[in-house]
PDB file of C-alpha atoms in Angstrom:
ATOM      1  CA  UNK E  31      -2.932 -17.996   4.013  1.00  0.00           C
ATOM      2  CA  UNK E  32      -0.123 -20.324   5.045  1.00  0.00           C
ATOM      3  CA  UNK E  33       1.922 -19.852   8.253  1.00  0.00           C
ATOM      4  CA  UNK E  34       4.936 -18.890   6.120  1.00  0.00           C
ATOM      5  CA  UNK E  35       2.942 -16.147   4.393  1.00  0.00           C
ATOM      6  CA  UNK E  36       1.667 -14.839   7.720  1.00  0.00           C
ATOM      7  CA  UNK E  37       5.184 -14.833   9.189  1.00  0.00           C
ATOM      8  CA  UNK E  38       6.713 -13.064   6.184  1.00  0.00           C
ATOM      9  CA  UNK E  39       3.985 -10.439   6.150  1.00  0.00           C
ATOM     10  CA  UNK E  40       4.032  -9.914   9.903  1.00  0.00           C
ATOM     11  CA  UNK E  41       7.835  -9.609  10.008  1.00  0.00           C
ATOM     12  CA  UNK E  42       7.799  -7.035   7.193  1.00  0.00           C
ATOM     13  CA  UNK E  43       5.079  -5.097   8.978  1.00  0.00           C
ATOM     14  CA  UNK E  44       6.983  -4.982  12.293  1.00  0.00           C
ATOM     15  CA  UNK E  45      10.298  -3.977  10.707  1.00  0.00           C
ATOM     16  CA  UNK E  46       8.673  -1.268   8.598  1.00  0.00           C
ATOM     17  CA  UNK E  47       6.607   0.102  11.487  1.00  0.00           C
ATOM     18  CA  UNK E  48       9.725   0.267  13.673  1.00  0.00           C
ATOM     19  CA  UNK E  49      11.669   2.118  10.972  1.00  0.00           C
ATOM     20  CA  UNK E  50       8.867   4.582  10.311  1.00  0.00           C
ATOM     21  CA  UNK E  51       8.196   5.122  14.011  1.00  0.00           C
ATOM     22  CA  UNK E  52      11.793   6.232  14.462  1.00  0.00           C
ATOM     23  CA  UNK E  53      11.267   9.180  12.115  1.00  0.00           C
ATOM     24  CA  UNK E  54      10.095  12.472  13.663  1.00  0.00           C
ATOM     25  CA  UNK E  55       7.038  12.767  11.393  1.00  0.00           C
ATOM     26  CA  UNK E  56       5.550   9.405  12.319  1.00  0.00           C
ATOM     27  CA  UNK E  57       6.547   9.361  15.981  1.00  0.00           C
ATOM     28  CA  UNK E  58       3.205  11.007  16.805  1.00  0.00           C
ATOM     29  CA  UNK E  59       0.961   8.644  14.844  1.00  0.00           C
ATOM     30  CA  UNK E  60       1.749   5.228  13.366  1.00  0.00           C
ATOM     31  CA  UNK E  61       1.272   4.813   9.615  1.00  0.00           C
ATOM     32  CA  UNK E  62      -1.850   3.186   8.240  1.00  0.00           C
ATOM     33  CA  UNK E  63      -1.369  -0.432   7.212  1.00  0.00           C
ATOM     34  CA  UNK E  64      -3.444  -2.385   4.721  1.00  0.00           C
ATOM     35  CA  UNK E  65      -3.167  -6.022   3.656  1.00  0.00           C
ATOM     36  CA  UNK E  66      -4.926  -7.128   0.453  1.00  0.00           C
ATOM     37  CA  UNK E  67      -4.718 -10.684  -0.796  1.00  0.00           C
ATOM     38  CA  UNK E  68      -6.053 -13.306  -3.118  1.00  0.00           C
ATOM     39  CA  UNK E  69      -4.951 -16.888  -3.581  1.00  0.00           C
ATOM     40  CA  UNK E  70      -2.250 -15.837  -6.073  1.00  0.00           C
ATOM     41  CA  UNK E  71      -1.017 -12.477  -4.775  1.00  0.00           C
ATOM     42  CA  UNK E  72      -0.915 -10.284  -1.710  1.00  0.00           C
ATOM     43  CA  UNK E  73      -0.030  -6.654  -1.313  1.00  0.00           C
ATOM     44  CA  UNK E  74       0.884  -4.922   1.919  1.00  0.00           C
ATOM     45  CA  UNK E  75       0.616  -1.157   1.958  1.00  0.00           C
ATOM     46  CA  UNK E  76       1.934   1.352   4.487  1.00  0.00           C
ATOM     47  CA  UNK E  77       0.620   4.903   4.293  1.00  0.00           C
ATOM     48  CA  UNK E  78       2.675   7.497   6.128  1.00  0.00           C
ATOM     49  CA  UNK E  79       1.914   9.667   7.986  1.00  0.00           C
ATOM     50  CA  UNK E  80      -1.509   8.097   7.521  1.00  0.00           C
ATOM     51  CA  UNK E  81      -3.856  11.065   7.685  1.00  0.00           C
ATOM     52  CA  UNK E  82      -5.157  13.943   5.577  1.00  0.00           C
ATOM     53  CA  UNK E  83      -2.377  15.890   3.883  1.00  0.00           C
ATOM     54  CA  UNK E  84       0.506  14.636   1.754  1.00  0.00           C
ATOM     55  CA  UNK E  85       1.270  10.959   2.282  1.00  0.00           C
ATOM     56  CA  UNK E  86       3.826   8.438   1.086  1.00  0.00           C
ATOM     57  CA  UNK E  87       3.038   4.815   0.258  1.00  0.00           C
ATOM     58  CA  UNK E  88       5.245   1.745   0.549  1.00  0.00           C
ATOM     59  CA  UNK E  89       3.970  -1.255  -1.420  1.00  0.00           C
ATOM     60  CA  UNK E  90       5.206  -4.762  -0.744  1.00  0.00           C
ATOM     61  CA  UNK E  91       4.013  -6.919  -3.633  1.00  0.00           C
ATOM     62  CA  UNK E  92       4.165 -10.658  -3.009  1.00  0.00           C
ATOM     63  CA  UNK E  93       3.104 -13.849  -4.721  1.00  0.00           C
ATOM     64  CA  UNK E  94       0.623 -16.199  -3.063  1.00  0.00           C
ATOM     65  CA  UNK E  95       3.424 -18.034  -1.219  1.00  0.00           C
ATOM     66  CA  UNK E  96       4.733 -14.829   0.396  1.00  0.00           C
ATOM     67  CA  UNK E  97       7.839 -14.348  -1.753  1.00  0.00           C
ATOM     68  CA  UNK E  98       8.472 -10.990  -3.416  1.00  0.00           C
ATOM     69  CA  UNK E  99       6.622 -10.722  -6.700  1.00  0.00           C
ATOM     70  CA  UNK E 100       8.902  -9.845  -9.662  1.00  0.00           C
ATOM     71  CA  UNK E 101       7.010  -6.769 -10.814  1.00  0.00           C
ATOM     72  CA  UNK E 102       8.030  -4.682 -13.835  1.00  0.00           C
ATOM     73  CA  UNK E 103       5.660  -1.798 -13.127  1.00  0.00           C
ATOM     74  CA  UNK E 104       3.232  -0.802 -10.368  1.00  0.00           C
ATOM     75  CA  UNK E 105       0.567   1.899 -10.179  1.00  0.00           C
ATOM     76  CA  UNK E 106      -1.351   3.150  -7.157  1.00  0.00           C
ATOM     77  CA  UNK E 107      -4.812   4.630  -7.715  1.00  0.00           C
ATOM     78  CA  UNK E 108      -6.827   6.405  -5.012  1.00  0.00           C
ATOM     79  CA  UNK E 109     -10.352   7.781  -5.114  1.00  0.00           C
ATOM     80  CA  UNK E 110     -13.004   8.993  -2.710  1.00  0.00           C
ATOM     81  CA  UNK E 111     -16.187   8.373  -4.697  1.00  0.00           C
ATOM     82  CA  UNK E 112     -18.534   9.278  -1.848  1.00  0.00           C
ATOM     83  CA  UNK E 113     -17.200  12.827  -1.940  1.00  0.00           C
ATOM     84  CA  UNK E 114     -16.751  13.165  -5.692  1.00  0.00           C
ATOM     85  CA  UNK E 115     -12.956  12.797  -5.772  1.00  0.00           C
ATOM     86  CA  UNK E 116     -12.101  11.065  -9.039  1.00  0.00           C
ATOM     87  CA  UNK E 117      -9.339   8.441  -9.247  1.00  0.00           C
ATOM     88  CA  UNK E 118      -5.802   9.762  -8.926  1.00  0.00           C
ATOM     89  CA  UNK E 119      -3.209   7.379 -10.408  1.00  0.00           C
ATOM     90  CA  UNK E 120       0.493   7.504  -9.544  1.00  0.00           C
ATOM     91  CA  UNK E 121       3.308   5.304 -10.856  1.00  0.00           C
ATOM     92  CA  UNK E 122       5.345   3.610  -8.138  1.00  0.00           C
ATOM     93  CA  UNK E 123       9.130   3.424  -8.238  1.00  0.00           C
ATOM     94  CA  UNK E 124      11.135   0.410  -7.129  1.00  0.00           C
ATOM     95  CA  UNK E 125      13.345   1.266  -4.167  1.00  0.00           C
ATOM     96  CA  UNK E 126      16.660  -0.232  -3.174  1.00  0.00           C
ATOM     97  CA  UNK E 127      14.789  -2.035  -0.387  1.00  0.00           C
ATOM     98  CA  UNK E 128      12.889  -4.144  -2.957  1.00  0.00           C
ATOM     99  CA  UNK E 129       9.586  -2.396  -2.239  1.00  0.00           C
ATOM    100  CA  UNK E 130       7.637  -0.031  -4.460  1.00  0.00           C
ATOM    101  CA  UNK E 131       7.260   3.590  -3.338  1.00  0.00           C
ATOM    102  CA  UNK E 132       4.886   6.416  -4.160  1.00  0.00           C
ATOM    103  CA  UNK E 133       5.739   9.755  -2.547  1.00  0.00           C
ATOM    104  CA  UNK E 134       3.832  13.003  -2.129  1.00  0.00           C
ATOM    105  CA  UNK E 135       0.293  11.729  -2.693  1.00  0.00           C
ATOM    106  CA  UNK E 136      -2.321  14.362  -1.806  1.00  0.00           C
ATOM    107  CA  UNK E 137      -5.145  13.157   0.432  1.00  0.00           C
ATOM    108  CA  UNK E 138      -7.259  16.295   0.824  1.00  0.00           C
ATOM    109  CA  UNK E 139     -10.178  14.900   2.867  1.00  0.00           C
ATOM    110  CA  UNK E 140     -10.742  12.278   5.523  1.00  0.00           C
ATOM    111  CA  UNK E 141     -12.961   9.340   4.667  1.00  0.00           C
ATOM    112  CA  UNK E 142     -13.103   5.837   3.255  1.00  0.00           C
ATOM    113  CA  UNK E 143     -10.704   6.002   0.291  1.00  0.00           C
ATOM    114  CA  UNK E 144     -10.698   3.330  -2.383  1.00  0.00           C
ATOM    115  CA  UNK E 145      -7.176   2.076  -3.093  1.00  0.00           C
ATOM    116  CA  UNK E 146      -6.220   0.020  -6.147  1.00  0.00           C
ATOM    117  CA  UNK E 147      -2.807  -1.346  -7.039  1.00  0.00           C
ATOM    118  CA  UNK E 148      -2.087  -2.523 -10.566  1.00  0.00           C
ATOM    119  CA  UNK E 149       1.089  -4.574 -10.952  1.00  0.00           C
ATOM    120  CA  UNK E 150       2.553  -5.840 -14.221  1.00  0.00           C
ATOM    121  CA  UNK E 151       4.801  -8.899 -14.191  1.00  0.00           C
ATOM    122  CA  UNK E 152       6.479 -10.589 -17.144  1.00  0.00           C
ATOM    123  CA  UNK E 153       3.478 -12.871 -17.630  1.00  0.00           C
ATOM    124  CA  UNK E 154       0.407 -11.157 -16.174  1.00  0.00           C
ATOM    125  CA  UNK E 155      -1.306  -8.061 -14.869  1.00  0.00           C
ATOM    126  CA  UNK E 156      -2.529  -8.198 -11.275  1.00  0.00           C
ATOM    127  CA  UNK E 157      -5.014  -5.796  -9.709  1.00  0.00           C
ATOM    128  CA  UNK E 158      -5.881  -5.816  -6.031  1.00  0.00           C
ATOM    129  CA  UNK E 159      -8.079  -3.259  -4.328  1.00  0.00           C
ATOM    130  CA  UNK E 160      -9.648  -2.400  -1.007  1.00  0.00           C
ATOM    131  CA  UNK E 161     -10.819   0.561   1.042  1.00  0.00           C
ATOM    132  CA  UNK E 162      -8.868   2.329   3.759  1.00  0.00           C
ATOM    133  CA  UNK E 163     -10.200   4.798   6.334  1.00  0.00           C
ATOM    134  CA  UNK E 164      -8.056   7.947   6.323  1.00  0.00           C
ATOM    135  CA  UNK E 165      -8.527  10.119   9.404  1.00  0.00           C
ATOM    136  CA  UNK E 166      -8.171  13.879   9.729  1.00  0.00           C
ATOM    137  CA  UNK E 167      -4.971  14.920  11.470  1.00  0.00           C
TER     138      UNK E 167
END
């Protein structure tokens, strides 16, 4: 990862955390943050409030150089295979802030959830995935 990519990602993270921390719901616990990257793409994900219940996701989809990725469609898929919870896919919507959003996602149990993001650009489909530990309240 280049210094420019690190700076862009870190700045986005700080601004988003500050904005979310100002809201009453997240003032008690910061959102979960996840950074997934390959040489050609990187996705930053904020999960708020970041624990069991109903959560919202903010997806920042970037190219390998840290610039916003021109995505036509994005889908978030969550599963908890260790506890028999099958994949739950939700379409993301592009917000006025340039980020993709998925609201009201049920996370019924704590544990190591598998997260996958599928993004479709004009020329390719990109899938990045990782695991995130979701705590109980």
